[in-house]
Coordinates of N, CA and C in Angstrom, one line a residue:
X20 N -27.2 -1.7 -4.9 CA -28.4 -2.5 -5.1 C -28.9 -2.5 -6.5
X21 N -28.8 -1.3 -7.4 CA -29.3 -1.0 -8.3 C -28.6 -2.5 -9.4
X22 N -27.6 -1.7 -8.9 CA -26.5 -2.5 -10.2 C -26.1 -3.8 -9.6
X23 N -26.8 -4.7 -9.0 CA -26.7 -5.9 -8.4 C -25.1 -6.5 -8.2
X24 N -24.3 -5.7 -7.5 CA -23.0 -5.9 -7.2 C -22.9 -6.8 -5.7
X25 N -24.4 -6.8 -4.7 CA -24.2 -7.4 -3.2 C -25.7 -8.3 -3.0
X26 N -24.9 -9.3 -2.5 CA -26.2 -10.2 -2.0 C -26.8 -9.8 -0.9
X27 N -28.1 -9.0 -0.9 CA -28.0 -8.3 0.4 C -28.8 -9.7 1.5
X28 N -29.2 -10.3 1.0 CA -29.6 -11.5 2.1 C -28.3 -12.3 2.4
X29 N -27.6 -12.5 1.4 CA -26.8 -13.6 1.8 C -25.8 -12.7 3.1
X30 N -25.2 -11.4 2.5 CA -24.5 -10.2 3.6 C -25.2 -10.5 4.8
X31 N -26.4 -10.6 4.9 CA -27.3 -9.6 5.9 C -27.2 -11.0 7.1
X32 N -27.4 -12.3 6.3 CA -27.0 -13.7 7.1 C -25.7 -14.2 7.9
X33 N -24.4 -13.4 6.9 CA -23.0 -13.2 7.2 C -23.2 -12.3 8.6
X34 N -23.4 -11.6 8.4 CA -23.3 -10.5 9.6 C -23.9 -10.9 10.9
X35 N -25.3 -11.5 11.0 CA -25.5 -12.4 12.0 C -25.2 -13.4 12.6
X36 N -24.2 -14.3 12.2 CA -22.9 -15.0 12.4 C -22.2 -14.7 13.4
X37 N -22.2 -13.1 12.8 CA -21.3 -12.8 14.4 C -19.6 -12.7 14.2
X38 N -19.4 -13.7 13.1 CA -17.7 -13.9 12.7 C -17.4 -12.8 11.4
X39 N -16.2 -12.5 11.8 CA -15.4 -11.7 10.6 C -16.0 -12.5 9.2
X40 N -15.7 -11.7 8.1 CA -16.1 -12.4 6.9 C -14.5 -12.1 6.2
X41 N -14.7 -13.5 5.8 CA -13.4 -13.3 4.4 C -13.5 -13.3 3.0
X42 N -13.4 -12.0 2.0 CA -13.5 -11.4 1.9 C -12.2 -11.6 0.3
X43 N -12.4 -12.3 -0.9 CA -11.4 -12.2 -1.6 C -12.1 -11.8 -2.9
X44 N -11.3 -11.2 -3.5 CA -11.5 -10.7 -5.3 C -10.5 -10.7 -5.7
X45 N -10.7 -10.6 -7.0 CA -9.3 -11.0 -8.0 C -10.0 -10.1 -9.0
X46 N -8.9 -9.1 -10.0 CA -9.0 -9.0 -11.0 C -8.1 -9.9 -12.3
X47 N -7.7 -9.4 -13.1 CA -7.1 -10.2 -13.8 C -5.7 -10.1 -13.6
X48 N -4.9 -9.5 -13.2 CA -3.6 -9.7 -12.8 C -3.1 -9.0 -11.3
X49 N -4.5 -9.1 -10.6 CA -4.0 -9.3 -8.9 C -5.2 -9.3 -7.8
X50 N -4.8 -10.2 -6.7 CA -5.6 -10.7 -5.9 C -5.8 -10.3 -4.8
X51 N -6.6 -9.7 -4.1 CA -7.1 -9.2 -2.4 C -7.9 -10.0 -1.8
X52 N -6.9 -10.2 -0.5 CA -8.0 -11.0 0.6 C -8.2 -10.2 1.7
X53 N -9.1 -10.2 2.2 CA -9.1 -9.7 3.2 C -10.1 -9.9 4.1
X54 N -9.9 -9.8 5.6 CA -10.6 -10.0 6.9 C -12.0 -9.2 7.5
X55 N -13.1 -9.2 7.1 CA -13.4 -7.9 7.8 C -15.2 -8.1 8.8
X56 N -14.9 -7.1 9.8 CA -15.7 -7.6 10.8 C -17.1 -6.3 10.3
X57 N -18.1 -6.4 10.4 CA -19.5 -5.8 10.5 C -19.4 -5.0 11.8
X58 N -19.5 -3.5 11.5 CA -19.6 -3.0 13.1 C -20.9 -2.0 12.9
X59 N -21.5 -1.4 13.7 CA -22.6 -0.5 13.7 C -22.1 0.8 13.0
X60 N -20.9 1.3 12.8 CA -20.5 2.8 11.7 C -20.2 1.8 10.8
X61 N -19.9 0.9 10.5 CA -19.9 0.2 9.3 C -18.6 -1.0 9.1
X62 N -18.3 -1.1 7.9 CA -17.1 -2.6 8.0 C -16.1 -2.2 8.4
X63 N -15.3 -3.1 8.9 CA -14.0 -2.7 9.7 C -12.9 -4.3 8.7
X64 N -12.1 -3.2 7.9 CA -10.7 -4.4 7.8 C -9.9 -4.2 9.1
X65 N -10.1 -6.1 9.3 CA -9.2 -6.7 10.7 C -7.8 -6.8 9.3
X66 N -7.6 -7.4 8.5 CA -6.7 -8.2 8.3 C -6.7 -7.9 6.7
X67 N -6.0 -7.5 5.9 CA -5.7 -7.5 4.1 C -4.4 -7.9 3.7
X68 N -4.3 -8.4 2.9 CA -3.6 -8.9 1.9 C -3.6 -8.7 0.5
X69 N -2.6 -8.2 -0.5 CA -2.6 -7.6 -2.2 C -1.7 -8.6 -2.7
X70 N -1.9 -9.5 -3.4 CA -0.9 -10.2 -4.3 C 0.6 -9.3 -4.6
X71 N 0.6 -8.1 -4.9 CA 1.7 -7.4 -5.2 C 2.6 -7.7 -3.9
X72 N 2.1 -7.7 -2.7 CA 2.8 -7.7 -1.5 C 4.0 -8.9 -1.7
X73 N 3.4 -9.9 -2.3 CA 4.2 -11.4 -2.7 C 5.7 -11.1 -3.0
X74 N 5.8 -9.5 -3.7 CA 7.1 -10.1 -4.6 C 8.3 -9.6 -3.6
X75 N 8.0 -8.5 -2.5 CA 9.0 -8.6 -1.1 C 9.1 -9.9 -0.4
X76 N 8.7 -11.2 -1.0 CA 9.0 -12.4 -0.6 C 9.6 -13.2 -1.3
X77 N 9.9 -12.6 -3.0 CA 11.1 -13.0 -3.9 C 9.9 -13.8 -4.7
X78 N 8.5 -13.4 -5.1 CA 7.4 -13.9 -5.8 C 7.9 -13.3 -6.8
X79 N 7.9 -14.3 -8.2 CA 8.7 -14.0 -9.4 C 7.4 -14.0 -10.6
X80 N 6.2 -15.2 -10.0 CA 5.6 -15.8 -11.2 C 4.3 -14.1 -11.6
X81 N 3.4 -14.4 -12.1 CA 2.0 -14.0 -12.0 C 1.3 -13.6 -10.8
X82 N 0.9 -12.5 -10.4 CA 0.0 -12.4 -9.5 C -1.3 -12.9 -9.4
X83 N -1.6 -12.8 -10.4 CA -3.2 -12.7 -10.3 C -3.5 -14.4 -10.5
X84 N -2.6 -15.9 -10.7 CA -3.2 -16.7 -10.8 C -3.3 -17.7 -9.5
X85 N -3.5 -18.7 -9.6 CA -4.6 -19.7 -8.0 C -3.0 -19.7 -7.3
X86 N -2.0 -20.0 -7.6 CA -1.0 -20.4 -6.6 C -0.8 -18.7 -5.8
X87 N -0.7 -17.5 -6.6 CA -0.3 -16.3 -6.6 C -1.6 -16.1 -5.0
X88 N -3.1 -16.5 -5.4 CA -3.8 -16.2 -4.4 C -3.8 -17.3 -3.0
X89 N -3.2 -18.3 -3.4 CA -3.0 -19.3 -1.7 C -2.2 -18.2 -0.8
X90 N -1.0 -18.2 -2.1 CA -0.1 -17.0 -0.9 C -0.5 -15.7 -0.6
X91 N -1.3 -15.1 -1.2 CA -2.1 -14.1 -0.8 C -3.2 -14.3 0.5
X92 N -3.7 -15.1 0.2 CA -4.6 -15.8 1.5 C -4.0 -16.0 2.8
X93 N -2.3 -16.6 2.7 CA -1.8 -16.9 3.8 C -1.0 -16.1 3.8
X94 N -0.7 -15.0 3.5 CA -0.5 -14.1 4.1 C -1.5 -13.1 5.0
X95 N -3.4 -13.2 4.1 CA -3.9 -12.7 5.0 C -4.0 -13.4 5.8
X96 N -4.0 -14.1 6.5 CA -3.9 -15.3 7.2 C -3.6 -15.1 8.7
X97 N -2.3 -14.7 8.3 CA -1.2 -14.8 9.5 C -1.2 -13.8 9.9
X98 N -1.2 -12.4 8.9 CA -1.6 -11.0 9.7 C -3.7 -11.3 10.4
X99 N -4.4 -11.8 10.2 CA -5.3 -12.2 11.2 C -5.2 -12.8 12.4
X100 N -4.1 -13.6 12.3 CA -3.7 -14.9 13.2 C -3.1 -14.0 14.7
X101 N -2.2 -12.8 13.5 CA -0.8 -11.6 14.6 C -2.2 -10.9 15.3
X102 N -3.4 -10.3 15.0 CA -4.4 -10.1 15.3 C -5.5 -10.2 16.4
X103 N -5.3 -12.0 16.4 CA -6.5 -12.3 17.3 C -7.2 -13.0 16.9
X104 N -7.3 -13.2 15.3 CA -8.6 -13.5 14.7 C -8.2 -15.1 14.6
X105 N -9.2 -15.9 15.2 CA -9.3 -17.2 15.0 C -10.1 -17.9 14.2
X106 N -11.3 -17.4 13.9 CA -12.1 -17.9 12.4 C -13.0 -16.9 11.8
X107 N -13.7 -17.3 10.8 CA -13.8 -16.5 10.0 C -15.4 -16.9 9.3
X108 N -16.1 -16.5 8.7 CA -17.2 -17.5 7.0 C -16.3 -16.6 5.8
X109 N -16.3 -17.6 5.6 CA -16.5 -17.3 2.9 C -17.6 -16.0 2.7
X110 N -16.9 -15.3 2.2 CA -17.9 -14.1 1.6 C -17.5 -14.7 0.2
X111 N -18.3 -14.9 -0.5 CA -17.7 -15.0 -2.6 C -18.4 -13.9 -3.1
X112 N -19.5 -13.2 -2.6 CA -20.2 -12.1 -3.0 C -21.3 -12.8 -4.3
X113 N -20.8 -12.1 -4.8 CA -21.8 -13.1 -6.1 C -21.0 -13.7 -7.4
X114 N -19.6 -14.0 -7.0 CA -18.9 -15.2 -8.1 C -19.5 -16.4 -8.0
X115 N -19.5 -16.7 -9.1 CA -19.6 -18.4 -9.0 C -18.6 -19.5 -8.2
X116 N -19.4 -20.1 -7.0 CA -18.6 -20.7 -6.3 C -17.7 -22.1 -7.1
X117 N -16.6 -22.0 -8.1 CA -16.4 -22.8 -8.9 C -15.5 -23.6 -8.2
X118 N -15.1 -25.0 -8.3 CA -14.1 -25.4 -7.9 C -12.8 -25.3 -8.3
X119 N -11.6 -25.3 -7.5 CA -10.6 -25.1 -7.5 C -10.2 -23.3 -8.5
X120 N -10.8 -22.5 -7.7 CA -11.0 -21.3 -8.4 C -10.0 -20.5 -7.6
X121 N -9.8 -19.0 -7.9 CA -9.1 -18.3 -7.1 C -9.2 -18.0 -5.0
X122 N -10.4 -18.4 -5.8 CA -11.6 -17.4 -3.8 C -11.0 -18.8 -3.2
X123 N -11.3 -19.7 -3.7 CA -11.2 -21.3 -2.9 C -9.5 -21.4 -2.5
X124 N -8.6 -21.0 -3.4 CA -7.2 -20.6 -3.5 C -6.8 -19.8 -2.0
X125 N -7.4 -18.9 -2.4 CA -7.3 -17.6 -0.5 C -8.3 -18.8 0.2
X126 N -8.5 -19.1 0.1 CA -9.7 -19.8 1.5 C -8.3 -20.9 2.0
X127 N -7.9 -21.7 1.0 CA -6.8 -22.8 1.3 C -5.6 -22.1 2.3
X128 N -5.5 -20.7 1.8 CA -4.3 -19.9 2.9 C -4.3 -19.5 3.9
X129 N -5.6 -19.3 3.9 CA -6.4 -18.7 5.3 C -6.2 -19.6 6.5
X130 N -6.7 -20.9 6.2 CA -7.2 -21.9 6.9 C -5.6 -22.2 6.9
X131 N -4.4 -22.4 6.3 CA -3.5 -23.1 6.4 C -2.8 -21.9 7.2
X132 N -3.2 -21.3 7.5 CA -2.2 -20.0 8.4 C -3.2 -20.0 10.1
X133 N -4.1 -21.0 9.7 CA -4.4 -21.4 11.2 C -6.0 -20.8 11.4
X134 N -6.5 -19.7 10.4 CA -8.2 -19.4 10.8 C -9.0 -20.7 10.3
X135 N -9.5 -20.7 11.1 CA -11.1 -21.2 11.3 C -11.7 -20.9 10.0
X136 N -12.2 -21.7 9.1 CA -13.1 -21.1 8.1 C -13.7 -22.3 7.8
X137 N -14.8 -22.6 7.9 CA -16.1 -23.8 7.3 C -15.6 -23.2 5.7
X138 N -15.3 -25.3 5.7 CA -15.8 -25.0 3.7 C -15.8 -26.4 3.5
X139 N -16.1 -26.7 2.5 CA -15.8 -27.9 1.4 C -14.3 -28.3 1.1
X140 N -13.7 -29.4 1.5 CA -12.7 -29.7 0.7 C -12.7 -30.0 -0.4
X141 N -13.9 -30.2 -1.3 CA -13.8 -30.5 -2.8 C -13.7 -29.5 -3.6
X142 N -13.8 -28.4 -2.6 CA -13.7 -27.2 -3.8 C -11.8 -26.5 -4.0
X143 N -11.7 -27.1 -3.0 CA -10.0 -26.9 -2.9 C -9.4 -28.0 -4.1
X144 N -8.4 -27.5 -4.7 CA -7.8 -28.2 -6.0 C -6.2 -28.5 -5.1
X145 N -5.7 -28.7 -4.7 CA -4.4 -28.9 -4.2 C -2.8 -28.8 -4.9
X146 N -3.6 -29.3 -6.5 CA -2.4 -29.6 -7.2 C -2.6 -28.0 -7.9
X147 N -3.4 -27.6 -7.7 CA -3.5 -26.3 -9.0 C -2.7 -25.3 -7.8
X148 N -2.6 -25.0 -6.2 CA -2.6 -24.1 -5.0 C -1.1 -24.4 -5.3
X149 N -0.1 -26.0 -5.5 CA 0.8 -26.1 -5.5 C 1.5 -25.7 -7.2
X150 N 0.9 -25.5 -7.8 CA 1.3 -25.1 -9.3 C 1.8 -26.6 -10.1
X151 N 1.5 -27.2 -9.9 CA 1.8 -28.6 -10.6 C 1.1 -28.3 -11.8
X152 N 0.3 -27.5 -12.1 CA -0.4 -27.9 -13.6 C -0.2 -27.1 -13.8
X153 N 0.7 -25.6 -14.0 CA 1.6 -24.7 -14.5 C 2.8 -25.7 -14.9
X154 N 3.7 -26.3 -13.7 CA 4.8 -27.3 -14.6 C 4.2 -28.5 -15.8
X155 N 2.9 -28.8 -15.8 CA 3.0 -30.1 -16.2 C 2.5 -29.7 -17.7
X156 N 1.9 -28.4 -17.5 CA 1.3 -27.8 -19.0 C 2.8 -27.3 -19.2
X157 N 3.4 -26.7 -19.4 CA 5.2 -26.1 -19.4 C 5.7 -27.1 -20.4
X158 N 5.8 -28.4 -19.6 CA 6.6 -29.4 -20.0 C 6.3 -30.2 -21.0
X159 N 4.8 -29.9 -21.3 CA 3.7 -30.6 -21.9 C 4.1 -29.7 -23.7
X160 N 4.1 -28.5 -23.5 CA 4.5 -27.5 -24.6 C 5.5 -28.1 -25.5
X161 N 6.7 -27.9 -24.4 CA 7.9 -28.1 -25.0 C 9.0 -26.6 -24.8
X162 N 10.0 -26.8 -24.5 CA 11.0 -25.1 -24.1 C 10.9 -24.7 -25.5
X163 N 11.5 -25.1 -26.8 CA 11.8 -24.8 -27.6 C 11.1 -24.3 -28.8
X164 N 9.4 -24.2 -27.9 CA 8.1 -24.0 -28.8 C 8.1 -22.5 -28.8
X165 N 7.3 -21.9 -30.2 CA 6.7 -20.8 -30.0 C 5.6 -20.3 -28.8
X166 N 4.8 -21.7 -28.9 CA 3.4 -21.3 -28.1 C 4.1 -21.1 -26.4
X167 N 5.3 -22.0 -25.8 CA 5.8 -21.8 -25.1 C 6.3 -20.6 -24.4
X168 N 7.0 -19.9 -25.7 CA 7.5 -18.5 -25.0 C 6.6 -17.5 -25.0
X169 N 5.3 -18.0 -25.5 CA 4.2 -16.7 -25.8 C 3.4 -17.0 -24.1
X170 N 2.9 -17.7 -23.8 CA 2.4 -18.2 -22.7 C 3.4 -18.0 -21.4
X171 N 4.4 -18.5 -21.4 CA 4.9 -18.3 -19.9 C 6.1 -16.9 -20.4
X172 N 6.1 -15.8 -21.2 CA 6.7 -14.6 -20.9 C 7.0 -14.1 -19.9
X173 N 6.0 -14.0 -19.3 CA 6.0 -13.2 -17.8 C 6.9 -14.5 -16.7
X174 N 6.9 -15.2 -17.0 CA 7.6 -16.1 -16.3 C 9.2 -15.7 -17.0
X175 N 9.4 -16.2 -17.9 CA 10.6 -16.0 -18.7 C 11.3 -14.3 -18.5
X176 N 10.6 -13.7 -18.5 CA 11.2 -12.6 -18.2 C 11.8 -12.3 -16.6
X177 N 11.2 -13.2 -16.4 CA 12.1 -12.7 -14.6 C 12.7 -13.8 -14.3
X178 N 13.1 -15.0 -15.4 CA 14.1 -15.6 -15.4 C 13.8 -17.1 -14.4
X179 N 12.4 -17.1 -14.5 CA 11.6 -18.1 -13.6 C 10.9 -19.1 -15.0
X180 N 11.9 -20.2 -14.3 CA 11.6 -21.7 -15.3 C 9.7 -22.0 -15.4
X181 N 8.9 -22.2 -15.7 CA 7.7 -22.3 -15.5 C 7.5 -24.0 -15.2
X182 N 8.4 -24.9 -15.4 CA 8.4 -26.0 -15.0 C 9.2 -26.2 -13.4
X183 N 9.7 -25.4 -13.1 CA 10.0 -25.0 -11.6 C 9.4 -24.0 -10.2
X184 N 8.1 -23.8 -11.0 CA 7.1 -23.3 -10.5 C 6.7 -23.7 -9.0
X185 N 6.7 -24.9 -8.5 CA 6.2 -25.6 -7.7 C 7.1 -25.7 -6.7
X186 N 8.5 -25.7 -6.9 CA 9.4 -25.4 -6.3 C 9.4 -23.9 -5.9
X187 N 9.1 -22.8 -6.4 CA 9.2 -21.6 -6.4 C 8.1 -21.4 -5.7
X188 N 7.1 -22.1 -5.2 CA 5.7 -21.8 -4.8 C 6.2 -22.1 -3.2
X189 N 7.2 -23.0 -3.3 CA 7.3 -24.0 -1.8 C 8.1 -22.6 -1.2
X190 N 9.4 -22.1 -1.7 CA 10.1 -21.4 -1.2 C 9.4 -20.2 -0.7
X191 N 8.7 -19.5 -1.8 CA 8.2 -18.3 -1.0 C 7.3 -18.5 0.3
X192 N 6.2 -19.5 0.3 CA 5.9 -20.0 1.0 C 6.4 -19.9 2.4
X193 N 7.9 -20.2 2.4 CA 8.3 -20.7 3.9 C 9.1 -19.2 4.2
X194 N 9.5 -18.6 2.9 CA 9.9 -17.3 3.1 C 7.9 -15.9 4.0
X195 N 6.9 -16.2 3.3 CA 6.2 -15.4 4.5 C 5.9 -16.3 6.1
X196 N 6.0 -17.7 5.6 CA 5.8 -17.9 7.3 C 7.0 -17.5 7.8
X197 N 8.3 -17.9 7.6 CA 9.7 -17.5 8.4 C 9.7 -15.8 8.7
X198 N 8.7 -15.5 7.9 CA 8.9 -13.7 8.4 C 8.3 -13.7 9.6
X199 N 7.0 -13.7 9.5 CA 5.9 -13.7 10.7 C 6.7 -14.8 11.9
X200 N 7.1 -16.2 11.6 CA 7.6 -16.4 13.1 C 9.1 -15.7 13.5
X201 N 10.0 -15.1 12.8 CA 10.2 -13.9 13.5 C 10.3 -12.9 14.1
X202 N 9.1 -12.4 13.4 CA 8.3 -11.3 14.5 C 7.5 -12.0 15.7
X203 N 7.6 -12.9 15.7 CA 6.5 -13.6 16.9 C 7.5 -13.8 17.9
X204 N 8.9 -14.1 17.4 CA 9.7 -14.1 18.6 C 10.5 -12.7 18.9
X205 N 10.0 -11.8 18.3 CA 10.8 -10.8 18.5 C 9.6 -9.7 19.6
X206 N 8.4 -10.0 19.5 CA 6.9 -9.8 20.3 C 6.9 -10.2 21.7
X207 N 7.5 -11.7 21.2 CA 7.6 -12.8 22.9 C 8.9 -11.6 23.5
X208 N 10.4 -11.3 22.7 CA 11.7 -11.1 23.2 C 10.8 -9.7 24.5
X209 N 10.1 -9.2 23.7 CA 9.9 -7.7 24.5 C 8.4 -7.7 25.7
X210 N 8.0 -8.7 25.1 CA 6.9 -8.9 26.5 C 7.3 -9.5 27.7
X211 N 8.6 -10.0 27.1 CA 9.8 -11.0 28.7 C 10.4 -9.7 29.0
X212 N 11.1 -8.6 28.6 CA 11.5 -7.5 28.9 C 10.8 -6.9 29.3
X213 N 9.6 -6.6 29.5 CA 8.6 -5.4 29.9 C 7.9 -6.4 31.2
X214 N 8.0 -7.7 31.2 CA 8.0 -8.3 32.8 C 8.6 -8.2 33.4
X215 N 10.5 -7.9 32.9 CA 11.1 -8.3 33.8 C 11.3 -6.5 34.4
X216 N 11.2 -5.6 33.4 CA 11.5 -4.2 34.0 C 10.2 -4.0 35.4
X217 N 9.0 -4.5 34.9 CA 7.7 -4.3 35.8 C 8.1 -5.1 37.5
X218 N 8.9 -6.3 37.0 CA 9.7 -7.1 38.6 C 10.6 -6.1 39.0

């Protein structure tokens, strides 16, 4: 309280709600989302997700920027989804609710992994979640520039075109939902076997 780190009215309104709160921060080179419910001993994580987690899905680019946090979001997402948890409110704490920002980035993953979350679609950027404005600044540079190789390094070092970005965004993408649906059929395989042993 001292050090004005929590809105204690705006918290104190969340919690009355009744719904899990979602729950994202970012430092400068990585992103947490996460799920969490208000209980009387105190908060309970339903559901987290770490940017780092991305790169067991062949995530090559940046952690910490807006496309790095959709898939962070939708990954928390779907481990809420494996859960139970069907919707959720926006915690931003006390960031500036800016558009097309990181928090709004996890909110876009959330909701596209199937929770419930009230928001504004204006604050969602689309093209920035799909990295199009990483390719179009890239291309915009030039390959054979200085400012080029200083800027997308971290790209260039793991051998990830920065103008193929968007493509790389789509693939990992289908690589965390293709994980989660099959575990969901590997879930269903053993609930048919534990009816059929119970018959």
């Amino acid at each position: 309280r001292r050090e004005g780190r929590t809105d204690y009215q705006a918290r104190k309104a969340l919690v009355l709600y009744g719904k899990p709160r979602l729950v994202a921060r970012g430092t400068s080179k990585n992103i947490v989302a996460q799920l969490i419910a208000a209980k009387p001993h105190g908060d309970e994580v339903l559901a987290s997700a770490h940017s780092r987690e991305l790169v067991k899905f062949g995530w090559k680019a940046p952690k910490g920027n807006v496309p790095a946090a959709y898939l962070t979001g939708l990954l928390c997402g779907l481990k809420a989804k494996k859960k139970g948890v069907e919707s959720a409110n926006l915690d931003i704490g006390l960031v500036s609710p800016a558009r097309g920002s990181r928090i709004f980035a996890v909110l876009s993953g959330v909701v596209d992994a199937g929770v419930n979350v009230p928001h504004d679609e204006a604050k969602i950027v689309k093209e920035r979640i799909k990295g199009d404005h990483i390719a179009k600044y890239a291309k915009s540079l030039g390959v054979d520039t200085e400012v080029y190789s200083a800027r997308f390094s971290e790209y260039l070092e793991q051998k990830l075109s920065p103008e193929k970005v968007p493509e790389h965004i789509a693939k990992v993408k289908a690589e965390i939902v293709g994980s989660f649906n099959q575990e969901t059929k590997k879930d269903e395989k053993k609930t048919v076997r534990k009816k059929v042993k119970k018959e």
